[in-house]
Coordinates of C-alpha atoms and ligand atoms in Angstrom, one line a residue:
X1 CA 0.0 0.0 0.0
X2 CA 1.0 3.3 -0.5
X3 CA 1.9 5.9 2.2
X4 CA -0.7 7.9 1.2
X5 CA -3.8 5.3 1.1
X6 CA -2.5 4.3 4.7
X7 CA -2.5 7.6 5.5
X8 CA -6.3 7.7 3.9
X9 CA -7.3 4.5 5.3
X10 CA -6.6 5.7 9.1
X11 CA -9.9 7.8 9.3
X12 CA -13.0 8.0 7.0
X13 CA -12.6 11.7 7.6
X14 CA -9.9 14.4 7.3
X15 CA -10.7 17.1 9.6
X16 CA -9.3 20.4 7.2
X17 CA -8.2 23.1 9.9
X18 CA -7.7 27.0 9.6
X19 CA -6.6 27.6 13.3
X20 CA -4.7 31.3 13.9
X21 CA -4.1 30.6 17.6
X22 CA -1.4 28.3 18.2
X23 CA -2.7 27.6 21.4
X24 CA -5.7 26.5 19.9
X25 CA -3.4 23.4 18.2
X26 CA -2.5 20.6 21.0
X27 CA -6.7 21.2 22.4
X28 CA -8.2 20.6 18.8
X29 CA -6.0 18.0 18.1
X30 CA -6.4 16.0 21.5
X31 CA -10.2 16.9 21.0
X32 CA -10.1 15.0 17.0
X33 CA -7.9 12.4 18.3
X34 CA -9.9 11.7 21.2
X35 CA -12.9 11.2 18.5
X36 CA -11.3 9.0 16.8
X37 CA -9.9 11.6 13.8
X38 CA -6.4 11.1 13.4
X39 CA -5.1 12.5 10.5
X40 CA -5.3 16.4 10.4
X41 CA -5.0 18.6 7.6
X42 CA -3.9 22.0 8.8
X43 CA -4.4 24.7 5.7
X44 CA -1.4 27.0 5.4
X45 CA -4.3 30.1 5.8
X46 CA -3.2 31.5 8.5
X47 CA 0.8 33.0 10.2
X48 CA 0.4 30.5 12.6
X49 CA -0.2 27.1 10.7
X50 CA 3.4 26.2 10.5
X51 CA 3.8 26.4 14.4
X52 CA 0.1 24.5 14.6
X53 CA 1.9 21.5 12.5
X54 CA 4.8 21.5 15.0
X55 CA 2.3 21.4 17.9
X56 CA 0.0 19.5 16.7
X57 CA 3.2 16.8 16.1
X58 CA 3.5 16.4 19.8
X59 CA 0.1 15.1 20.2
X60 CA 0.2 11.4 20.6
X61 CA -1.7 9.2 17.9
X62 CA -2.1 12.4 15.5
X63 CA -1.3 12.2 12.1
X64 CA -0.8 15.8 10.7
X65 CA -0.4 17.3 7.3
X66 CA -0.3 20.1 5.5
X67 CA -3.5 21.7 3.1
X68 CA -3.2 24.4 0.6
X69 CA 0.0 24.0 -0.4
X70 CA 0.5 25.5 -3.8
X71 CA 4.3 25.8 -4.2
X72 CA 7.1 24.1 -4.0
X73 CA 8.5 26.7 -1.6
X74 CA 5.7 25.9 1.1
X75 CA 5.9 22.5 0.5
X76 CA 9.5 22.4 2.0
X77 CA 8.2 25.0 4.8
X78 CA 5.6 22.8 5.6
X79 CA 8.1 19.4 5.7
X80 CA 10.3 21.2 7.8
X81 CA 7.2 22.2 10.4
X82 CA 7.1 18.0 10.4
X83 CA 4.1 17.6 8.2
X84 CA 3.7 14.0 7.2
X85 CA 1.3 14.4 4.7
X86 CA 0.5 16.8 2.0
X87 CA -2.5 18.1 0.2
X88 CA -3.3 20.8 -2.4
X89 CA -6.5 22.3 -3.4
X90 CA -4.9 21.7 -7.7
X91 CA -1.9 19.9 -9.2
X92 CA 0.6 21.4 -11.0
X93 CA 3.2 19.9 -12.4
X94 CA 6.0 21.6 -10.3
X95 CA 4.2 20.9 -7.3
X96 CA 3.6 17.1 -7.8
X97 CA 7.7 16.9 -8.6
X98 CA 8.9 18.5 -5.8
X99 CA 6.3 15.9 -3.6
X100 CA 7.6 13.1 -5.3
X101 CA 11.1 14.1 -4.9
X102 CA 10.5 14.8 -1.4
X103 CA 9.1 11.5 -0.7
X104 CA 5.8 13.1 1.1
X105 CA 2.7 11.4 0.8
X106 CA 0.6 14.0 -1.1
X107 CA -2.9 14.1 -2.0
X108 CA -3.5 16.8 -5.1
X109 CA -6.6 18.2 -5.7
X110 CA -8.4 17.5 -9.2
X111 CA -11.8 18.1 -10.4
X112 CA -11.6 17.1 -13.9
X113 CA -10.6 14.1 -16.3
X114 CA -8.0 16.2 -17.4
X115 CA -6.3 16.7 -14.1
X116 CA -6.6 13.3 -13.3
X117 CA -4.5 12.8 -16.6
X118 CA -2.1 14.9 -15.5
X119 CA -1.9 13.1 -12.2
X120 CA -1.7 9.6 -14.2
X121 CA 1.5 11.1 -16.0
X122 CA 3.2 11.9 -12.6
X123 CA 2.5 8.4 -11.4
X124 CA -0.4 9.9 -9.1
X125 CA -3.4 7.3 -8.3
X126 CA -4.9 9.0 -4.9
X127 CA -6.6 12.4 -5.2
X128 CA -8.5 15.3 -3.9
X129 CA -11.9 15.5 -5.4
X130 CA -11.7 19.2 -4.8
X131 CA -14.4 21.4 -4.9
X132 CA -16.6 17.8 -4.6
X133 CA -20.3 19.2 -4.3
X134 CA -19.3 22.2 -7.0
X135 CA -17.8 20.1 -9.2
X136 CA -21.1 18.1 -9.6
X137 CA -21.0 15.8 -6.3
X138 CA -22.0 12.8 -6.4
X139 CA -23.3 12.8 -9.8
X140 CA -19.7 14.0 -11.7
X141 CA -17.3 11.7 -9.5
X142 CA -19.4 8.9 -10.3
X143 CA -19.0 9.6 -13.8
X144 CA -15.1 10.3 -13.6
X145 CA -15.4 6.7 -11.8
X146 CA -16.2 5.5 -15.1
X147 CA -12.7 5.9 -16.3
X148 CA -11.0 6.2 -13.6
X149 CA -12.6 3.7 -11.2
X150 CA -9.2 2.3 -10.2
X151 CA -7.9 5.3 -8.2
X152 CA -8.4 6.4 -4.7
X153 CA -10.5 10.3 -3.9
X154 CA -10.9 11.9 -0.9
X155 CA -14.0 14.5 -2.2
X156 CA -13.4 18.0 -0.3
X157 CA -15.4 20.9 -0.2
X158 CA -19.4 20.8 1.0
X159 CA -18.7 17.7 2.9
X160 CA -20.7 17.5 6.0
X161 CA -21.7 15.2 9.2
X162 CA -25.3 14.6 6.9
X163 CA -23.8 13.8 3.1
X164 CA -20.4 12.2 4.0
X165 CA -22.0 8.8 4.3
X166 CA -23.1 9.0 0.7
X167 CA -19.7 9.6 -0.1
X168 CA -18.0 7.0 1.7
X169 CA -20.6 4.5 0.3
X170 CA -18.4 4.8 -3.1
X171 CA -15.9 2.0 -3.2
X172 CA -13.4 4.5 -5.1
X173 CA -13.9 7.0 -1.9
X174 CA -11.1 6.1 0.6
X175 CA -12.2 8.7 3.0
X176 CA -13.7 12.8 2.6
X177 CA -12.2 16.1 4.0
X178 CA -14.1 18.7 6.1
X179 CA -13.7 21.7 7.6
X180 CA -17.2 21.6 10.0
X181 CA -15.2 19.3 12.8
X182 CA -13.5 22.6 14.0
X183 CA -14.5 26.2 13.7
X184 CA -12.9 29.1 16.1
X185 CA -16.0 29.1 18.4
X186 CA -16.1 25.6 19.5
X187 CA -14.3 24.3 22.4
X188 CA -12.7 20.6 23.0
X189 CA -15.8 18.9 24.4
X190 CA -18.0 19.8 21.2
X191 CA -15.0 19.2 18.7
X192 CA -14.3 15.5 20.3
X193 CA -18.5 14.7 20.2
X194 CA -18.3 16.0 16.3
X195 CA -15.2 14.0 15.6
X196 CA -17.0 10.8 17.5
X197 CA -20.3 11.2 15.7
X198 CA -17.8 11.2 12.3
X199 CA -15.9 8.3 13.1
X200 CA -18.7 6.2 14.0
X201 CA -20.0 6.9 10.0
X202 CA -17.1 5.1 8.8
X203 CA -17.6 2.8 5.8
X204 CA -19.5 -0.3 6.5
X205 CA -17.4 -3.3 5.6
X206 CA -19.9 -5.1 2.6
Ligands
3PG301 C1 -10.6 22.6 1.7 O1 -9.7 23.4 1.8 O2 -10.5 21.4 1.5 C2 -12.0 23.1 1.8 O3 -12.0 24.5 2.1 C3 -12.8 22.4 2.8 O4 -14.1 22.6 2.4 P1 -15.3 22.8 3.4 O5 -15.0 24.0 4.1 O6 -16.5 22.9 2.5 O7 -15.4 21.6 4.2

């Protein structure tokens, strides 16, 4: 298996974090962790998300990456910080080079056959379905599935706690990414129940 479908496989969802406070970063991800999220995408959105990948390292269990990553020059930023895993909203060509080269897992977003292509030439086969419900949803990956039913999506982007079943029903669906596990007003005890509620909608074994 590859790093990154390991990485994929740990937890049906990806909790995608824009945290500013860096003392927000060892509560959230004890709180996700606690829930039974594990692998946490923290967007490079805001000053402090470099420090909140380096906090959130020292939290036992966590598995912590790095999201909108769109150059090679926060790539390496975002290694150094200790991200173990790397996703972007696109792919680029000089972005899916330097990942490779760096030996990060990395999930690139795509939204079209084309991109997918593109990924195919790199040597990609596990991908962001990136925006999924403005992209088409459902309805459009299940036609890229036609094609491309052999590779691995996380879909991204109008994924909540009430659709992401649907989602994760796909066999081609390895696990979706979220941003409604943690927003700036909720504290631990609400984040670890939303994480727990997720967790326990992980793909029934058929
Ligand atoms: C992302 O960066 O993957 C998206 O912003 C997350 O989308 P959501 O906010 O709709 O969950």
């Amino acid at each position: 298996m590859k790093p990154i479908e390991s990485i994929m496989r740990t937890a049906p969802v990806i909790p995608v974090l824009v945290i500013s406070d860096v003392a927000r970063a060892r509560p959230v991800a004890e709180a996700l962790v606690a829930g039974g999220l594990r692998v946490l995408e923290v967007t490079l959105r805001t000053p402090a998300a470099l420090d909140v990948i380096a906090e959130m390292r020292k939290v036992e269990g966590a598995i912590v990456g790095a999201g909108t990553v769109l150059d090679p020059a926060s790539l390496e930023r975002a290694i150094a910080a200790g991200a173990q895993f790397i996703v972007s909203p696109g792919l680029t060509d000089t972005l899916a080079r330097a990942a490779i080269a760096a030996g990060v897992p990395f999930l690139p977003g795509v939204a079209s056959a084309s991109d997918i292509m593109r990924g195919l030439e790199l040597g990609l086969r596990h991908f962001k379905f990136f925006p999924a419900e403005a992209s088409g949803g459902l309805a459009a990956l299940k036609a890229l599935l036609g094609p491309f039913g052999d590779l691995r999506f996380c879909p991204t982007g109008g994924i909540t706690a009430d659709n992401m079943a649907e989602w994760l029903m796909l066999e081609s669906v390895t696990c979706v990414g979220g941003s409604w596990l943690v927003k700036d007003a909720m504290d631990p005890e609400q984040i670890r129940d939303l994480a727990r509620a997720a967790s326990n909608l992980a793909k029934p074994t058929v």
